[in-house]
Short mmCIF file of C-alpha atoms in Angstrom, two decimals:
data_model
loop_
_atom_site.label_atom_id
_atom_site.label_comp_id
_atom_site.label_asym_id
_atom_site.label_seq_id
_atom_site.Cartn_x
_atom_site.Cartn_y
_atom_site.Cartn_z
CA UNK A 1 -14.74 -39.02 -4.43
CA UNK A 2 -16.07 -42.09 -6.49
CA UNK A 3 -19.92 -41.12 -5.44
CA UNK A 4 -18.98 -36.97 -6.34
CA UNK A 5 -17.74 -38.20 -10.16
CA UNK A 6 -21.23 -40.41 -10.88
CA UNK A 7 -23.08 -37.21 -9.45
CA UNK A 8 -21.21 -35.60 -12.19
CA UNK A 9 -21.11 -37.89 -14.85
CA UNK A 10 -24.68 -38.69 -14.54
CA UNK A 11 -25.17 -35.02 -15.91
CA UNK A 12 -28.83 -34.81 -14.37
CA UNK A 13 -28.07 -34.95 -10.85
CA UNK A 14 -30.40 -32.68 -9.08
CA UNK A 15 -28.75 -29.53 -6.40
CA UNK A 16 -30.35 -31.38 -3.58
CA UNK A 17 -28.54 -34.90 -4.05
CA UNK A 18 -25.01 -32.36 -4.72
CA UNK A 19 -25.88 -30.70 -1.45
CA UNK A 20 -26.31 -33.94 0.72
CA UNK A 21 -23.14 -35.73 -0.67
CA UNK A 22 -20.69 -36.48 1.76
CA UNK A 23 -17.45 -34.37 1.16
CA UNK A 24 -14.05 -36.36 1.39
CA UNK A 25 -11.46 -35.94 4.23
CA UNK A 26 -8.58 -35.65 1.77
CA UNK A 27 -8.30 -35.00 -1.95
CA UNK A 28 -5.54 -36.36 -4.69
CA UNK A 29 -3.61 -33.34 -5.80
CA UNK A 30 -0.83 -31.64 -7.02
CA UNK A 31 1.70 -30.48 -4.52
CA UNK A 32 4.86 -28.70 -4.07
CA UNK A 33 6.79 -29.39 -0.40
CA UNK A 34 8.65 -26.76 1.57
CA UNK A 35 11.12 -28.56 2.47
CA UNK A 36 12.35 -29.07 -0.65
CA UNK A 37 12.63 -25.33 -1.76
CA UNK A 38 16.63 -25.68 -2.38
CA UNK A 39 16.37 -28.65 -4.23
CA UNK A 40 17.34 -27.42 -7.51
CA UNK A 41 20.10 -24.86 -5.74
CA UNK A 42 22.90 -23.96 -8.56
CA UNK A 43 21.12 -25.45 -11.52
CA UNK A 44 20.78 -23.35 -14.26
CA UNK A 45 16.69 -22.89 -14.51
CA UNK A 46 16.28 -24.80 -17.66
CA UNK A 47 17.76 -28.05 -15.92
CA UNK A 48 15.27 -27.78 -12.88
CA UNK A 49 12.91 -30.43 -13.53
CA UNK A 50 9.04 -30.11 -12.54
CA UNK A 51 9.17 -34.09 -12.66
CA UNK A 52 11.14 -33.80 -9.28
CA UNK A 53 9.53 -31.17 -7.24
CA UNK A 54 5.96 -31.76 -8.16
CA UNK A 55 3.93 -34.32 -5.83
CA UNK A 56 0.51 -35.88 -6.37
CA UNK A 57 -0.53 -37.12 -3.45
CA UNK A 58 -3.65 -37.31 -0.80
CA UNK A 59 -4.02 -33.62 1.40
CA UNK A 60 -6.50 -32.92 3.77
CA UNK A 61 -10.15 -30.94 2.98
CA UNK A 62 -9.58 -27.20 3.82
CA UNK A 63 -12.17 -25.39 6.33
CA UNK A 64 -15.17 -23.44 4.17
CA UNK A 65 -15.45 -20.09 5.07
CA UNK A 66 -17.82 -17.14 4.45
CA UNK A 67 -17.83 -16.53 0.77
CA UNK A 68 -15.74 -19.62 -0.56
CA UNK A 69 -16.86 -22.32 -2.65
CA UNK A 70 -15.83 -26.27 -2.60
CA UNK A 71 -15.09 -27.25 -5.97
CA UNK A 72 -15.01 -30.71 -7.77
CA UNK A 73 -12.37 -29.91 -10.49
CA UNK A 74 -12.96 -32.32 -13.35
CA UNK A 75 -9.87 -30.56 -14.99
CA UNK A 76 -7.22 -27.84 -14.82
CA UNK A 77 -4.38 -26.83 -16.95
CA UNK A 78 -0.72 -25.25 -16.85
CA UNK A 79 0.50 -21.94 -16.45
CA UNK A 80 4.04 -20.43 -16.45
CA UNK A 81 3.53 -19.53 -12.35
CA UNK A 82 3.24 -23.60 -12.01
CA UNK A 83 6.39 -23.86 -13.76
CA UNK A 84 7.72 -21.14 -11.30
CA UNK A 85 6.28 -22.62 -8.15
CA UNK A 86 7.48 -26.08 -9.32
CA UNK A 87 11.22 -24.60 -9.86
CA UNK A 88 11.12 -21.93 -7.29
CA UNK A 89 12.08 -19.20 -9.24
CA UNK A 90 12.16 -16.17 -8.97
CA UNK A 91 10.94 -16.94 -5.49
CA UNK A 92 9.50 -19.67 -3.55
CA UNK A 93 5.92 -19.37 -2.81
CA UNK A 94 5.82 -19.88 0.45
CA UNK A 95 6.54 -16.95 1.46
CA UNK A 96 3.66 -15.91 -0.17
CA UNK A 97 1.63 -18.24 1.97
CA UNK A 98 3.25 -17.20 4.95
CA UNK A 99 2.50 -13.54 4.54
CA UNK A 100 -1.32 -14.37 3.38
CA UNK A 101 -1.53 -16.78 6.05
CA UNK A 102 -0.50 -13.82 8.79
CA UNK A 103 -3.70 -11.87 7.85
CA UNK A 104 -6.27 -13.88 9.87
CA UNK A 105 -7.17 -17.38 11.41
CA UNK A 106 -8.86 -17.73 8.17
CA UNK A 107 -6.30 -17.31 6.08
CA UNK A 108 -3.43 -19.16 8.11
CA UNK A 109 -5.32 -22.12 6.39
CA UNK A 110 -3.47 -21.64 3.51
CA UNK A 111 -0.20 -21.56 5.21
CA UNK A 112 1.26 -25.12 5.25
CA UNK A 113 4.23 -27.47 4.60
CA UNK A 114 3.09 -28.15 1.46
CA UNK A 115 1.25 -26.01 -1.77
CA UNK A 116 -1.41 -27.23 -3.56
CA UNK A 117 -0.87 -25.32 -7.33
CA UNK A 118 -3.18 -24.45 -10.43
CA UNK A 119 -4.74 -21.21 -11.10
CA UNK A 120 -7.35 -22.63 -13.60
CA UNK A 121 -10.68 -24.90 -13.12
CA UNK A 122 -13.63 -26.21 -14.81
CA UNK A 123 -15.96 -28.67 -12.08
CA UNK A 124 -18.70 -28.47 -10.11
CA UNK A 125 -19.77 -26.99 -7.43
CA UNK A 126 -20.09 -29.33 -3.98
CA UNK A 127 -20.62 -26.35 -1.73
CA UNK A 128 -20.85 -22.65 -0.60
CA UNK A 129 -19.91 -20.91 2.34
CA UNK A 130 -22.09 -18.24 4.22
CA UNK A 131 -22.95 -15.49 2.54
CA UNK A 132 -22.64 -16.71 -0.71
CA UNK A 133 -26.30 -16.67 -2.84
CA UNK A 134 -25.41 -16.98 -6.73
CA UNK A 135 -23.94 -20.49 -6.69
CA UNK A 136 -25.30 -23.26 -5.16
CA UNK A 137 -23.84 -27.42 -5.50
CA UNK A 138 -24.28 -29.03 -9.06
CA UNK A 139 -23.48 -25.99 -10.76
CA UNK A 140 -21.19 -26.08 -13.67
CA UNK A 141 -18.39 -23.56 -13.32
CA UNK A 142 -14.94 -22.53 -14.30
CA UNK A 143 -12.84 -20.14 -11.99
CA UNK A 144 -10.35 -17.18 -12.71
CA UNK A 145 -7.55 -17.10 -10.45
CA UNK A 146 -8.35 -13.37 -8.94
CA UNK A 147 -8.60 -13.75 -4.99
CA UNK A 148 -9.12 -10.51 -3.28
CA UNK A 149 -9.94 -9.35 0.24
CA UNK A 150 -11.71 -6.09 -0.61
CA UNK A 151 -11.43 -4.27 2.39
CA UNK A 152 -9.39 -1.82 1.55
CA UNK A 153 -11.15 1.20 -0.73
CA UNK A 154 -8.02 1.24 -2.91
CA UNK A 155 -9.58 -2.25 -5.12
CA UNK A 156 -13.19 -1.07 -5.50
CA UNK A 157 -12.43 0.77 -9.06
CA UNK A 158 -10.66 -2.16 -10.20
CA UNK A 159 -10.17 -5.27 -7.86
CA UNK A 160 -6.62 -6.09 -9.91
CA UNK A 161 -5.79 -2.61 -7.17
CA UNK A 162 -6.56 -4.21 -3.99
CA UNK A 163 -3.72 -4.57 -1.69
CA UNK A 164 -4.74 -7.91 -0.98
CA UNK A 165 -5.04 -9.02 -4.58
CA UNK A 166 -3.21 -12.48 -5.17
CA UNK A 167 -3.42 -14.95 -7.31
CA UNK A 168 -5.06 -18.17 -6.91
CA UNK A 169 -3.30 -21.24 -6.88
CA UNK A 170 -0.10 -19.46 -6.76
CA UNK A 171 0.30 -16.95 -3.97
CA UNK A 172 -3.03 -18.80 -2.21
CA UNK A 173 -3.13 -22.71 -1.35
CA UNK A 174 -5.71 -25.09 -2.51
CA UNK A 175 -5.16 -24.34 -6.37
CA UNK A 176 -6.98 -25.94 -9.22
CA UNK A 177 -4.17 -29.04 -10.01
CA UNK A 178 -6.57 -31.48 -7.29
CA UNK A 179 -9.25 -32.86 -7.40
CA UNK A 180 -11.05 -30.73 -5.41
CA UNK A 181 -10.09 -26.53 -4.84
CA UNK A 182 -11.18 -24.12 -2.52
CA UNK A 183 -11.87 -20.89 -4.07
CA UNK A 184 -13.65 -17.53 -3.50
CA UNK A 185 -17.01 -17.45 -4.69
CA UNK A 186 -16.80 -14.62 -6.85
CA UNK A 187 -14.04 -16.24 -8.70
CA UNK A 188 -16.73 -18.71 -10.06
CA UNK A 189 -17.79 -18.00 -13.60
CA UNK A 190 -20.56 -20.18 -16.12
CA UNK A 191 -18.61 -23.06 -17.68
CA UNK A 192 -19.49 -22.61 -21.43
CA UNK A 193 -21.88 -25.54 -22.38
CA UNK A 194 -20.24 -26.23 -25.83
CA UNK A 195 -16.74 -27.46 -24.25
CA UNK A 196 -14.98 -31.09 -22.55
CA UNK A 197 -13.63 -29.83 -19.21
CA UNK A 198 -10.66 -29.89 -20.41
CA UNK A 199 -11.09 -27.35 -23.41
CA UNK A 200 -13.23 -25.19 -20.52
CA UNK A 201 -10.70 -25.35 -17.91
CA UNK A 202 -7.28 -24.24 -20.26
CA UNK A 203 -8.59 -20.49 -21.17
CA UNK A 204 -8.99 -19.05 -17.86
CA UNK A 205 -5.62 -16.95 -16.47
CA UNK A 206 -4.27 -16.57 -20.38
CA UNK A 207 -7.58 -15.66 -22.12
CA UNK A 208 -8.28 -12.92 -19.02
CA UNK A 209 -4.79 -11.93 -18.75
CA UNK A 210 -4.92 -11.31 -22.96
CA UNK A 211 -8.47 -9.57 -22.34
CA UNK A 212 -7.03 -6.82 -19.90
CA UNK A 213 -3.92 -6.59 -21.36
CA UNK A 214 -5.18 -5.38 -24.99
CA UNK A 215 -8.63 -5.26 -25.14
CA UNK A 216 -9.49 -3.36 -21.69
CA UNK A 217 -9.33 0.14 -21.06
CA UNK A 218 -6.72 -0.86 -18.29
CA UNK A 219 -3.93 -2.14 -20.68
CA UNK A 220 -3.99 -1.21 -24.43
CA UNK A 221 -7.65 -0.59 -25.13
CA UNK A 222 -7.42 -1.74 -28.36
CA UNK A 223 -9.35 -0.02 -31.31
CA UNK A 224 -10.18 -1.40 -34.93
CA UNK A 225 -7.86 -0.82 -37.26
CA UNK A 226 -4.72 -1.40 -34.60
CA UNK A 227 -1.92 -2.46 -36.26
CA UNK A 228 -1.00 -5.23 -33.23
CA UNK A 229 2.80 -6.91 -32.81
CA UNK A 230 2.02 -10.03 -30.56
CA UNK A 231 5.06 -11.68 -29.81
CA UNK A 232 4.49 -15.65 -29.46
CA UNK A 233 1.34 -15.25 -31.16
CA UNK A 234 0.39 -18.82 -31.38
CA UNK A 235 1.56 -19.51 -27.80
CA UNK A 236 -1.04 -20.21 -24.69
CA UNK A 237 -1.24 -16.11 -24.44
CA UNK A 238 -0.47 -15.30 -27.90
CA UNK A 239 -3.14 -17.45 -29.08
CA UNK A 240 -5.83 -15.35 -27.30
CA UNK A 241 -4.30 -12.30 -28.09
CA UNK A 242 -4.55 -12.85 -31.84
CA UNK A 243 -7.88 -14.11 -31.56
CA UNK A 244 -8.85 -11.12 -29.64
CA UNK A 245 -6.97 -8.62 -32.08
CA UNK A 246 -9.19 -10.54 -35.33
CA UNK A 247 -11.84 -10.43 -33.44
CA UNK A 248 -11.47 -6.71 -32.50
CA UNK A 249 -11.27 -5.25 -36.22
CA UNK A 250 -7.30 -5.03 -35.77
CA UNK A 251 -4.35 -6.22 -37.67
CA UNK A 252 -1.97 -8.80 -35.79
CA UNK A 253 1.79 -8.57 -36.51
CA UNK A 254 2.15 -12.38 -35.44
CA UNK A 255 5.65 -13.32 -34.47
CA UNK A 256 6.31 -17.14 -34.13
CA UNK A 257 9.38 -19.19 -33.86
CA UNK A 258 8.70 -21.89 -36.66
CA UNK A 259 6.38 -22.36 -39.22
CA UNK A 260 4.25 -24.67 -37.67
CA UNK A 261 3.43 -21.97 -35.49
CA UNK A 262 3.28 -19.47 -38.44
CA UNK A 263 0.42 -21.78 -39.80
CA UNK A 264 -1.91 -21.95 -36.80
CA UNK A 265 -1.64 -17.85 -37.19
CA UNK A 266 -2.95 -18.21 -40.30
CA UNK A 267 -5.38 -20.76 -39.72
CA UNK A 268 -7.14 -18.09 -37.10
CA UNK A 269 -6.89 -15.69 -40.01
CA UNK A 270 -3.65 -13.62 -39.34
CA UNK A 271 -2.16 -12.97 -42.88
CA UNK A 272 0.73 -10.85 -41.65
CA UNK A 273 3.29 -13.55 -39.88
CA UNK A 274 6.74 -12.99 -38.96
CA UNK A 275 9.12 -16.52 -38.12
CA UNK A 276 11.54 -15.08 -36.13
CA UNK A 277 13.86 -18.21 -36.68
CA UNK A 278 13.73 -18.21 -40.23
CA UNK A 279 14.09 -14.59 -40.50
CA UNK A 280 17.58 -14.93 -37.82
CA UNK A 281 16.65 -11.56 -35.47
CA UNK A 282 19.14 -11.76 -32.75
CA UNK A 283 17.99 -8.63 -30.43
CA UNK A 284 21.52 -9.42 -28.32
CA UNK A 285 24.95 -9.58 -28.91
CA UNK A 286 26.03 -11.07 -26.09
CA UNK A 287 24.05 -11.51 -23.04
CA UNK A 288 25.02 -7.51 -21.80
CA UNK A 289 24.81 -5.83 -24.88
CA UNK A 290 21.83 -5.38 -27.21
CA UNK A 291 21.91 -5.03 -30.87
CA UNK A 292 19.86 -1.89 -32.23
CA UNK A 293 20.53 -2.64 -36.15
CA UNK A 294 18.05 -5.98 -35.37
CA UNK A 295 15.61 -3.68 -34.26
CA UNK A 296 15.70 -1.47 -37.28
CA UNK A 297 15.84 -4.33 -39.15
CA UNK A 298 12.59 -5.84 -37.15
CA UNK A 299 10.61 -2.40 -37.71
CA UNK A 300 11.52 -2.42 -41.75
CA UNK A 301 10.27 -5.66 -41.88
CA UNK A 302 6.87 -5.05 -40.24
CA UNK A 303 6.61 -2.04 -42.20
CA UNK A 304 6.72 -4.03 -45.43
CA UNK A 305 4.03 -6.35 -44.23
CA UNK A 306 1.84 -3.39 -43.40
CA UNK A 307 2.29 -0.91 -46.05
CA UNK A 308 4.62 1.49 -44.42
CA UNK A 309 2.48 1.60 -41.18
CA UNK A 310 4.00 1.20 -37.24
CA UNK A 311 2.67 -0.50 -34.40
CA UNK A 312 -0.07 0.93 -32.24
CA UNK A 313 -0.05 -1.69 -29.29
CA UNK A 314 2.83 -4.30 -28.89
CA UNK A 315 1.86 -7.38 -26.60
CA UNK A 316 4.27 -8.11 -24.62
CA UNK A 317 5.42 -11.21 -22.39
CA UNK A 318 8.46 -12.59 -22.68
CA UNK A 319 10.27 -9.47 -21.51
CA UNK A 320 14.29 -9.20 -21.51
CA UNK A 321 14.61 -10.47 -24.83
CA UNK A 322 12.73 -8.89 -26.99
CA UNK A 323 11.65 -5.67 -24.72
CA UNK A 324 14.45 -3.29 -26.60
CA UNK A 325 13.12 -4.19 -29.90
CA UNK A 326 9.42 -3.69 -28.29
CA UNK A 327 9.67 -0.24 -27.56
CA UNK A 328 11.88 0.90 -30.84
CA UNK A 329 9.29 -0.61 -33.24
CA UNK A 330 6.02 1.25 -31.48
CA UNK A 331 5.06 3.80 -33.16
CA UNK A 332 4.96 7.22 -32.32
CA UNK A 333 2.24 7.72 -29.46
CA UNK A 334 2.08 3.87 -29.14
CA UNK A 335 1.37 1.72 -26.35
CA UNK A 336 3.62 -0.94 -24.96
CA UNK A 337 1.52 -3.37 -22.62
CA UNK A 338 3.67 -5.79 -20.63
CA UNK A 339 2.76 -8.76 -18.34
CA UNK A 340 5.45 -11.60 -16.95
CA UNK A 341 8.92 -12.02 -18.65
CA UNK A 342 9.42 -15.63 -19.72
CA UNK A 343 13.08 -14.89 -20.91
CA UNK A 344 13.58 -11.90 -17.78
CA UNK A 345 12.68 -10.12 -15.56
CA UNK A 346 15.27 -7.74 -16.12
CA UNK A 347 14.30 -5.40 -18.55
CA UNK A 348 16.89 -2.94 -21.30
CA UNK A 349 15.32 -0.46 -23.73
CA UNK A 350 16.54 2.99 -25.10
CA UNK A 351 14.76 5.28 -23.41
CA UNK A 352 15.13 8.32 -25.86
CA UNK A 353 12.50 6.09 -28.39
CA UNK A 354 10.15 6.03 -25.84
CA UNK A 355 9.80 10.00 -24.04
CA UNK A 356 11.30 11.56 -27.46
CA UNK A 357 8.48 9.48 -29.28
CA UNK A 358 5.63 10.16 -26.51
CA UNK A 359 5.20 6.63 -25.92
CA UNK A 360 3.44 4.68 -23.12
CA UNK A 361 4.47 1.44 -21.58
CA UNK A 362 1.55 -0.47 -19.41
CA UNK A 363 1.73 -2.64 -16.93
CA UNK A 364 -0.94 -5.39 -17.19
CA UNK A 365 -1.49 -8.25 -14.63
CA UNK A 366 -3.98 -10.84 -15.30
CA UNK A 367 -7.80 -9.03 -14.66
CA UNK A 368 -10.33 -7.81 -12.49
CA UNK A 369 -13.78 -9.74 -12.07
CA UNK A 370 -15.39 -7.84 -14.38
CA UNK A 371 -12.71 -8.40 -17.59
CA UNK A 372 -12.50 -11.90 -16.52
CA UNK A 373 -16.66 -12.41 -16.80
CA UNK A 374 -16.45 -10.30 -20.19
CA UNK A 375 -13.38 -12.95 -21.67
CA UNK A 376 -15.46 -15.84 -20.57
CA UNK A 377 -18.62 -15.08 -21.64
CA UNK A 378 -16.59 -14.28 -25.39
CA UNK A 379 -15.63 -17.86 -24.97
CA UNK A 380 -19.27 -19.05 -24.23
CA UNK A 381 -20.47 -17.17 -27.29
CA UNK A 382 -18.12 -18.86 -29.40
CA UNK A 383 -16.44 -15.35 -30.48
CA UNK A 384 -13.09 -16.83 -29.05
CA UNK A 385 -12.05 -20.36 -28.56
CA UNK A 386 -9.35 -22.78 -26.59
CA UNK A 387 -6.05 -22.81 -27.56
CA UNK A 388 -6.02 -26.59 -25.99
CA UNK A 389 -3.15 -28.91 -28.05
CA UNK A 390 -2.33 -31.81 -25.70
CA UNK A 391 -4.08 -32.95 -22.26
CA UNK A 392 -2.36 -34.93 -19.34
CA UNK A 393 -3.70 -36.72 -16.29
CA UNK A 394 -3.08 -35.54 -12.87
CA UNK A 395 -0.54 -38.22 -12.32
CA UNK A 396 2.23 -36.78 -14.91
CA UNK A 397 1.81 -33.03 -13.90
CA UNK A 398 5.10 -33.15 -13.67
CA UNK A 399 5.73 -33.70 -17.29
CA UNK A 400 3.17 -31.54 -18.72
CA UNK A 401 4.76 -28.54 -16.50
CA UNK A 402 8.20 -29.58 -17.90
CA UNK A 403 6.36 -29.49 -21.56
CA UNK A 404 5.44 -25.43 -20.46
CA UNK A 405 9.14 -25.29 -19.13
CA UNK A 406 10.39 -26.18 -22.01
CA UNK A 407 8.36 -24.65 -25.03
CA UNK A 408 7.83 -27.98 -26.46
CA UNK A 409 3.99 -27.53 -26.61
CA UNK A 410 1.48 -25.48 -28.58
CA UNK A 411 -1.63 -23.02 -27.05
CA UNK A 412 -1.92 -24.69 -23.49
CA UNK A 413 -1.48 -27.86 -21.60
CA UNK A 414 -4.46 -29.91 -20.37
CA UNK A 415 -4.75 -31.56 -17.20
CA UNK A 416 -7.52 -33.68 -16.22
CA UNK A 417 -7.95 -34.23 -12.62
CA UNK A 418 -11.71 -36.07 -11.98
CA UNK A 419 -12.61 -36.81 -15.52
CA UNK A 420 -11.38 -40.10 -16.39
CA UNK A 421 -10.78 -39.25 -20.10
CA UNK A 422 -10.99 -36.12 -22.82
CA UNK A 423 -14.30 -35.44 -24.41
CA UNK A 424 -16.84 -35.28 -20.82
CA UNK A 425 -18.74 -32.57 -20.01
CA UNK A 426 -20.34 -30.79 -23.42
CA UNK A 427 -23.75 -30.04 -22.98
CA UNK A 428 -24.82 -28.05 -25.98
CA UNK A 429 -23.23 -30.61 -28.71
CA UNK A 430 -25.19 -28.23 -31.85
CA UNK A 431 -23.46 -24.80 -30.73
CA UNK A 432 -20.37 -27.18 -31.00
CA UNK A 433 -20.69 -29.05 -34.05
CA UNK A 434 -20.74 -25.05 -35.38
CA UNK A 435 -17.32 -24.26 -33.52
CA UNK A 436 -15.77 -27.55 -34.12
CA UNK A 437 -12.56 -26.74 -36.39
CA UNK A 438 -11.60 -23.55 -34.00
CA UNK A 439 -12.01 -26.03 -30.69
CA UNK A 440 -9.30 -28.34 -32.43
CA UNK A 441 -7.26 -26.12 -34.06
CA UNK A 442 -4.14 -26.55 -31.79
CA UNK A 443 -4.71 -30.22 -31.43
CA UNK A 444 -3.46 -30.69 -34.47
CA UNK A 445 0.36 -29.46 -34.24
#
């Protein structure tokens, strides 16, 4: 691997001296174990501790196949599915790489003792597969996590459809938390020149997963002049969805949970911020029975930040909690666009505000290729920026999952796997120096 990293760091390494490198038998990465799936077994989920289940440890090179690419991942980041992989919840994933692995001999790769996690990248390439003609070794690249088989016709209007649709580095092996991932080709997208790897690497599943979810015409194809409530607005999803909602011509409703939180809305230009704990909603009164005088108290307040005016699109994630008050403060005709529950799966709402009101409640699930390569290039452009506040290195994974666990950081959570510190990789340092305050903006909470 030492002799991959100077190609890298040299910055000027030519294709053909990529191409000739010799690849490694194993790779340092990031593991879960199957034998260990009951480990946390009668814990409550907040007490099940990524520390524990998480490995980093030496795993052997998977087989290339036709249309996959070899990456050298200089850095990754952490997502709530690592946090569910690591704790098992809701269920373990390997079942998921059992049932992928029954497809073909290809694909029982991926079914092993052990999972190799992360669903975001930004390395090089060290080679292609057959077939593959757009990529070739020393390009610079970042992945989304959509893997898809395409063989059925169902996916061909929008791959998120396929049957086979998974998600890298979650329901597939050889994720991005290594040193080296396998991925599909077509998951392979420019790295933008004006980032580290590590700012490059942390937008990928949150910034797509915002993109589709609000922007797209497949979640809540957002308009200018949307009035926008994005619950956790500063968080690693939030943070993208306000950007995008600014960016869009819309109005945020930002709701945040302190008011260091409240500031970083402000610093990306939302002016209409709600602190949910200094304001004291409490959407349940005990953990069966919801509390519809906090929702009417929730819609009077955003009302009085926007001049009497409702919600057109409510972004949606953390699910149990909050969905109730969700759906009562859309306005009529609204949208509702939902994606993961963070405090639930489970999900209560009144149904007479939402068919006596004509309202519309969309699922969204990260994106399709073409979303993905529309939220990236918006990052390359500079129109939207990393929400990056604290990095890690591949060695205590553990404790930046537990970080993600626990709420305890801002934006996302770094990891870098090859690079041996922050700040590698920019290679347009002008286009930066422009950009610079955005880039750091979380860093400094």
């Amino acid at each position: 691997m030492q002799q991959i990293l100077d190609a890298i760091l040299a910055g000027d390494t030519p294709p053909e001296e990529f191409a000739s490198l010799d690849l490694p038998e194993s790779y340092r990465a990031a593991t879960v174990h199957k034998d260990e799936v009951e480990m946390f077994e009668g814990m409550e989920s907040r007490d099940k501790d990524p520390r524990k289940s998480l490995h980093v440890e030496d795993v052997a090179l998977p087989e290339l196949g036709p249309g996959e690419a070899l990456v050298a991942v200089m850095a990754s980041a952490i997502n709530y599915n690592t946090v569910w992989t690591s704790i098992f919840e809701p269920v373990s994933t390997f079942g998921f790489l059992e049932r992928y692995g029954r497809l073909s001999p290809l694909t029982k790769r991926h079914d092993l003792p052990y999972h190799v996690v992360g669903s975001d990248l930004a390395g090089v390439v060290l080679r292609t597969g057959p077939g593959v003609t757009r990529w070739k070794p020393g390009t610079e690249v970042v992945a989304h996590c959509l893997s898809v088989e395409l063989e059925d016709p169902d996916g061909h209007d929008d791959t998120m459809l396929d049957p086979q649709q998974r998600i890298w580095g979650f329901e597939t092996n050889f994720g991005g938390l290594a040193d080296v991932a396998l991925v599909k080709a077509n998951q392979l997208m420019p790295k933008p020149a004006h980032l580290t790897w590590e700012e490059a690497a942390s937008p990928g599943l949150v910034n797509c997963t915002a993109y589709r979810q609000l922007v797209s015409k497949n979640g809540g194809d957002m308009k200018q002049g949307d009035n926008v409530l994005i619950w956790g607005a500063s968080g690693g999803l939030g943070g993208f969805a306000t950007q995008y909602a600014l960016n869009g011509g819309a109005t945020p409703v930002c709701v945040v949970s302190s008011e260091d939180k409240a500031e970083i809305c402000r610093s990306m230009g939302a002016e209409l911020v709600i602190n949910r704990s200094e304001e004291g909603y409490r959407f349940w009164k005990d953990p069966q029975t919801q509390d519809p005088s906090e929702w009417k108290r929730l819609g009077a307040r955003i009302r009085e930040l926007t001049g009497g005016e409702d919600i057109d699109i409510v972004f949606e994630h953390p699910g149990r909690e909050t969905f109730g008050a969700s759906v009562f403060v859309t306005r009529k005709g609204g949208t509702i666009t939902t994606c993961a529950s963070t405090s639930g799966y489970m999900h209560e709402y009144d149904n007479r505000y939402l068919w006596m009101n004509l309202k519309r409640i969309i699922s969204s699930h990260f994106a399709n290729y073409r979303e993905s390569w529309e939220a990236n290039r918006l990052i390359a452009k500079g129109k939207i920026h990393p929400t990056l506040s604290r990095t890690y290195p591949l060695d205590e994974v553990g404790q930046a999952a537990l970080d993600v666990h626990h709420n305890t950081h801002q934006g996302k959570v770094g990891v870098l796997c090859l690079a041996p510190q922050e700040g590698l990789g920019v290679r347009d340092p002008e286009f930066r120096a422009r950009h610079e305050d955005a880039i750091n903006r979380f860093r400094g909470v």
